[in-house]
C-alpha positions as a printed Julia matrix, in Angstrom:
167×3 Matrix{Float64}:
   0.08  -0.04  -0.21
   1.16   3.49  -0.86
   0.88   6.01   1.54
  -0.68   9.09   1.45
   0.81  12.29   3.0
  -1.22  13.5    6.19
  -1.78  17.35   6.94
   0.57  18.43   9.62
  -2.98  20.13  10.81
  -4.73  17.66  11.02
  -2.48  15.75  13.28
  -2.48  18.74  15.47
  -6.04  19.18  15.86
  -6.14  15.55  16.79
  -3.68  15.86  19.4
  -5.16  19.2   21.02
  -8.78  17.83  20.77
  -7.94  14.27  22.31
 -10.75  12.69  24.27
 -10.86   9.53  26.46
 -14.75   8.84  24.74
 -12.99   8.93  21.29
 -10.08   6.3   19.65
  -8.33   8.66  16.6
  -6.28   7.3   14.2
  -4.27   8.3   11.3
  -5.57   6.29   8.14
  -2.49   5.91   6.37
  -4.4    4.62   3.15
  -6.31   7.95   2.81
  -3.66  10.13   4.1
  -6.3   11.54   7.39
  -6.81  11.39  10.71
 -10.23   9.83  11.66
 -11.86   9.94  14.99
 -14.22   7.1   16.13
 -16.42   6.77  19.3
 -15.28   4.01  21.35
 -19.01   2.75  22.54
 -19.42   2.45  18.8
 -16.04   0.75  18.17
 -16.84  -1.51  20.92
 -20.12  -2.81  19.49
 -18.51  -3.6   16.29
 -15.49  -5.1   17.77
 -17.67  -7.33  20.09
 -20.21  -7.94  16.56
 -23.04  -6.52  18.57
 -25.46  -5.89  15.71
 -28.57  -4.97  17.77
 -26.49  -1.72  19.19
 -25.7   -1.0   15.89
 -29.21  -0.96  13.91
 -30.86   2.1   14.84
 -27.86   3.96  13.88
 -28.39   8.05  13.08
 -27.64   8.9    9.4
 -24.64  11.01  10.67
 -23.09   8.33  12.27
 -23.12   5.67   9.58
 -19.52   7.15   8.25
 -18.3    6.97  11.59
 -19.92   3.01  11.81
 -17.85   1.99   8.13
 -14.45   3.68   9.67
 -15.32   1.61  13.02
 -15.7   -1.51  10.86
 -12.2   -1.07   8.61
 -10.56  -0.55  12.34
 -11.39  -3.72  13.39
 -10.72  -5.49  10.61
  -7.31  -3.61   9.99
  -4.53  -6.25  10.27
  -2.34  -3.25  11.41
  -1.36  -1.81   8.03
  -4.02   1.04   7.63
  -4.47   2.63  10.84
  -1.85   3.85  13.38
  -3.05   5.26  16.33
  -2.66   9.06  16.64
  -0.32  10.88  19.04
  -2.16  12.06  22.49
  -1.87  15.09  25.04
   0.19  12.27  27.25
   2.53  11.65  24.69
   3.13  15.31  23.97
   3.73  16.35  27.71
   2.47  19.67  27.94
   3.81  20.32  31.74
   7.52  19.53  30.25
   6.58  22.35  27.67
   5.51  24.65  30.23
   9.06  23.87  31.92
  10.97  24.03  28.65
   9.77  27.25  27.99
  10.24  29.0   32.11
  13.9   27.97  31.34
  14.48  29.74  28.29
  13.44  33.09  29.95
  15.77  35.57  30.32
  13.76  37.5   33.09
  14.82  36.0   36.17
  11.86  37.24  38.4
   9.41  35.88  35.76
  10.73  33.01  35.31
  10.38  32.78  39.19
   6.64  33.18  39.09
   6.36  31.19  36.7
   8.26  28.21  38.47
   6.18  28.87  41.49
   2.85  28.56  39.84
   3.31  25.13  37.96
   4.29  23.69  41.53
   1.32  21.56  42.83
  -2.28  21.26  41.97
  -3.75  23.72  39.3
  -0.5   24.17  37.62
  -1.96  24.43  34.36
  -4.48  27.25  35.16
  -1.38  29.12  37.5
   0.92  29.26  34.72
  -1.57  30.46  32.08
  -2.92  33.01  34.96
   0.52  33.95  35.43
   1.92  34.16  32.08
  -1.16  36.5   30.93
  -0.5   38.34  34.81
   3.29  38.93  33.08
   2.44  40.13  29.54
   3.94  36.38  28.39
   1.03  34.42  27.46
   1.27  35.32  23.32
   4.8   34.22  23.85
   3.93  30.85  25.8
   0.91  29.97  22.73
   3.76  30.69  20.02
   6.1   28.61  21.85
   3.62  25.84  22.74
   2.4   25.68  19.27
   5.84  25.3   17.9
   6.42  22.55  20.42
   3.57  20.68  19.23
   4.29  21.12  15.59
   7.62  19.9   16.3
   6.16  17.21  18.05
   4.14  15.8   15.2
   6.84  16.4   12.47
   9.22  14.07  15.33
   6.15  11.43  15.62
   5.41  10.98  11.85
   9.02  10.9   10.87
   9.82   7.96  13.71
   7.17   5.89  11.97
   7.98   7.0    8.44
   4.69   8.38   7.87
   4.54  11.34   5.06
   3.33  14.38   5.71
   2.42  18.06   4.12
   3.39  20.98   6.49
   0.12  23.34   6.19
   0.67  24.92   9.32
   0.82  28.55   8.96
   3.74  30.22  10.25
   2.28  33.06  13.39
   3.04  36.38  12.51
   4.93  38.19  15.21
   3.03  40.83  17.36
């Protein structure tokens, strides 16, 4: 099977909207990201046809994807990267470590310790006027992560992610 390139924007979106209720895969045959409700996938896997009979029309294409995933021998579908692989907390640490302003860095280090680290980090970055820089840094880190992810799996990709304009 020849692999179609996947758009980096689709992988980034899959990573950012990762959910425990859905299984997200890269469809190597069609060069796209597909997402399937886990309960639907489970019904297909368990051959529970009774729960699949009255699906609404909008869910029927998802049913076909679920069937293809269950029938796949591991050649067509690959699990998409998830938020746990990306480790956003580690990215916050790297962002802080690269800061020139020691006072701001110290405030951010304190913000990421303990419960509510993500919220405190963003609140502190906002108060210090660093939130835009954080999001730019994070966006670049996500892109680097998905590029490395595709390269490690030898999955061709198209870089369709626009570089943010500097303020």
